[in-house]
mmCIF file of C-alpha atoms in Angstrom:
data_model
loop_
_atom_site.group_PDB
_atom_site.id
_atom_site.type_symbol
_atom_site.label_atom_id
_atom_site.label_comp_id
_atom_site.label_asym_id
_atom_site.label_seq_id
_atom_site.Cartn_x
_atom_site.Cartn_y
_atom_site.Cartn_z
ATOM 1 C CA UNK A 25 -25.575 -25.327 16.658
ATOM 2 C CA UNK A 26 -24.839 -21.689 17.156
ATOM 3 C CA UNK A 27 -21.457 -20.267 16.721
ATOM 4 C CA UNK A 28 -19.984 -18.257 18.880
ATOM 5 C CA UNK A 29 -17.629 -14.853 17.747
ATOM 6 C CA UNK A 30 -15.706 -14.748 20.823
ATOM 7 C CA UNK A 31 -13.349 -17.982 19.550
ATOM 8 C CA UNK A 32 -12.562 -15.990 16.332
ATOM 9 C CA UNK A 33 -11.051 -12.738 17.029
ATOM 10 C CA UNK A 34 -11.575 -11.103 14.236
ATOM 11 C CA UNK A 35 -11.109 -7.028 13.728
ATOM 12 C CA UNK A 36 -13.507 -5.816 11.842
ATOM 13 C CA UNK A 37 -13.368 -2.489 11.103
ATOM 14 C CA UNK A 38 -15.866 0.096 12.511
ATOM 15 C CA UNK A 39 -17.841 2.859 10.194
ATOM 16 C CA UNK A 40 -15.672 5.892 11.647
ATOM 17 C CA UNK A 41 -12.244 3.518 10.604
ATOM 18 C CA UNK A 42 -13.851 3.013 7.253
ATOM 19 C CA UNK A 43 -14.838 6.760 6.669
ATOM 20 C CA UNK A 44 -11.602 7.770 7.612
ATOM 21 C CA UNK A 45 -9.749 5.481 5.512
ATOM 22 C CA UNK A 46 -11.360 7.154 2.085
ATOM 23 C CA UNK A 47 -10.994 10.628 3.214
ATOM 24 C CA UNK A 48 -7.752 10.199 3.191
ATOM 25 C CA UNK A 49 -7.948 8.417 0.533
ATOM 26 C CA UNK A 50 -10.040 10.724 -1.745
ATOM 27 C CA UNK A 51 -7.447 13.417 -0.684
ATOM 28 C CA UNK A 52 -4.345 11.525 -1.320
ATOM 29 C CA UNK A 53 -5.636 10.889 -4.607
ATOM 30 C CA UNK A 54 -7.295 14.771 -4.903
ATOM 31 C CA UNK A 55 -3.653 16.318 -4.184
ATOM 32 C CA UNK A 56 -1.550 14.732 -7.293
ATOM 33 C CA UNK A 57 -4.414 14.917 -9.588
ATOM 34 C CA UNK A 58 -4.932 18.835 -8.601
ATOM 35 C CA UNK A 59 -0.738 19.083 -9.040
ATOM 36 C CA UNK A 60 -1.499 17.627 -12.503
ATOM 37 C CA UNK A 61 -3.965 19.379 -13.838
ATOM 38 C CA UNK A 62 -3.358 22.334 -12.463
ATOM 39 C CA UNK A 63 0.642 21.969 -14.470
ATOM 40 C CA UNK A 64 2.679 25.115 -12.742
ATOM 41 C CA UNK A 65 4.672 22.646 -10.828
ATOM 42 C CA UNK A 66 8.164 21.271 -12.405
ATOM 43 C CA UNK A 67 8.167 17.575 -13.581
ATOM 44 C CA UNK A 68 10.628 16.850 -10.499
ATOM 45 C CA UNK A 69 8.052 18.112 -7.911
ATOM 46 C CA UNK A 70 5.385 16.638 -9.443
ATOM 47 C CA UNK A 71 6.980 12.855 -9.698
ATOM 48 C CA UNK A 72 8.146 13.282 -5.784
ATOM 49 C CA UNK A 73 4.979 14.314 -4.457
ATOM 50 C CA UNK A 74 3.204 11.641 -6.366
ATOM 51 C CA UNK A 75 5.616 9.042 -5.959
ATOM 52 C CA UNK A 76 5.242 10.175 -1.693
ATOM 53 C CA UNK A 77 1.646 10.433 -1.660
ATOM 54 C CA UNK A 78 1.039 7.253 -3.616
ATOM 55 C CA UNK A 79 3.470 5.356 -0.314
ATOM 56 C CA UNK A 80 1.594 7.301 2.015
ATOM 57 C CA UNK A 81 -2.117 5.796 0.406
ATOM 58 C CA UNK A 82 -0.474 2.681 0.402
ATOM 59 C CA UNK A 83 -0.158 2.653 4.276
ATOM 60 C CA UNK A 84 -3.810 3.889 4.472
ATOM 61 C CA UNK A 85 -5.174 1.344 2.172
ATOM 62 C CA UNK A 86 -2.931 -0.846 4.301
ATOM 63 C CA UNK A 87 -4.327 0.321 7.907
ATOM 64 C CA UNK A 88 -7.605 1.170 6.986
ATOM 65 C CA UNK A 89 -8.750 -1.129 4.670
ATOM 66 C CA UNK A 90 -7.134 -4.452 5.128
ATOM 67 C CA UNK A 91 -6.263 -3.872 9.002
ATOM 68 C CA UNK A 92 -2.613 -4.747 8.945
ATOM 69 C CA UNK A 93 -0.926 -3.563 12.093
ATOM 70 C CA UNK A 94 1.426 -4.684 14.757
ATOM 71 C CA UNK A 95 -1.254 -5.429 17.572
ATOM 72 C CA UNK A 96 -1.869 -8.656 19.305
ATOM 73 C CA UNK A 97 -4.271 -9.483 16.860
ATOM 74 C CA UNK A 98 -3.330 -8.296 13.742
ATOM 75 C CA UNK A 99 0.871 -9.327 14.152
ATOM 76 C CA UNK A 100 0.526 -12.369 12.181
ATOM 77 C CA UNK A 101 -1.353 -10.933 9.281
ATOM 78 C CA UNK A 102 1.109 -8.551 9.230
ATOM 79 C CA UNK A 103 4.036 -10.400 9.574
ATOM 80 C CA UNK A 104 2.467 -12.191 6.647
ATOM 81 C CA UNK A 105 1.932 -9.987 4.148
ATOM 82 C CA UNK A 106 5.448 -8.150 4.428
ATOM 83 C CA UNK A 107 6.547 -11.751 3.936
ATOM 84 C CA UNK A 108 4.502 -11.985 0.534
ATOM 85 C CA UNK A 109 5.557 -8.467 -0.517
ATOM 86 C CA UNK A 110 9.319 -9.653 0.015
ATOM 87 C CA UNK A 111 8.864 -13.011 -2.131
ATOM 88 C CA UNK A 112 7.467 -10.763 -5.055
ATOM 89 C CA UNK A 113 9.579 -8.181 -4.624
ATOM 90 C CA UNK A 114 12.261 -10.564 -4.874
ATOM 91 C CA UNK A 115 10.915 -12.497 -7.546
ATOM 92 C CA UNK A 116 10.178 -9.927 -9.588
ATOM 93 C CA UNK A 117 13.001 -7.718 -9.411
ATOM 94 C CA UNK A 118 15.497 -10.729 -9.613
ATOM 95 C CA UNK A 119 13.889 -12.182 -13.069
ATOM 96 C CA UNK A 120 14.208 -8.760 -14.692
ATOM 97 C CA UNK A 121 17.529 -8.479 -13.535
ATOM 98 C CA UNK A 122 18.436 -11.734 -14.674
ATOM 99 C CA UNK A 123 16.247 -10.622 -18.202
ATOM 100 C CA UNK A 124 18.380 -7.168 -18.270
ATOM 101 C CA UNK A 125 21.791 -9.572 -18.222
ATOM 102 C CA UNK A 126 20.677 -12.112 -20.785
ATOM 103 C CA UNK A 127 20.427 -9.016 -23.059
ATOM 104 C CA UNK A 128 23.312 -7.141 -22.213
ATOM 105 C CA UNK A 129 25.354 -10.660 -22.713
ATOM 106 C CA UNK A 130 23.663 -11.142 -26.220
ATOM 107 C CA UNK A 131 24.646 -7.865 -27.957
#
């Protein structure tokens, strides 16, 4: 029994997506590790631009890679994984909060 494609749909990402995804990716990485090595730049500028460009790779990774957007098609997947991201986030920052108390209480 052959399956058909057409009842699964799918994005799959096309060569030109793909390449563009890690050109921007190789230069998002290229720019802080320049700023780096290169060491004329203050600590300050140095931390923002990396802290900025490492957001900005996020969304790439995000777009280009895992094909999260708000279309028809990708909506729930999106929807989705800002749902995960909030139940870690949450997680995570509430048990060191909770850690960071439990100390501060104990000295």
């Amino acid at each position: 029994m052959a399956h058909s494609h057409d009842s699964h749909s799918t994005y799959h990402g096309t060569v030109k997506g793909y390449l563009t995804g890690f050109v921007l990716s190789i230069i998002l990485t290229a720019i802080p590790f320049w700023m780096v090595m290169e060491g004329d730049f203050s600590t300050s500028v140095k931390f923002w631009t990396i802290s900025i460009l490492a957001v900005v790779q996020i969304i790439v990774h995000l777009k280009y890679f895992l094909h999260l957007d708000f279309t028809h098609e990708g909506k729930p997947n999106t929807l989705a994984f800002l749902f995960s991201a909030l139940i870690i986030v949450l997680v995570v920052g509430l048990s060191l909060w909770i850690i960071y108390e439990s100390n501060a209480m104990m000295m």
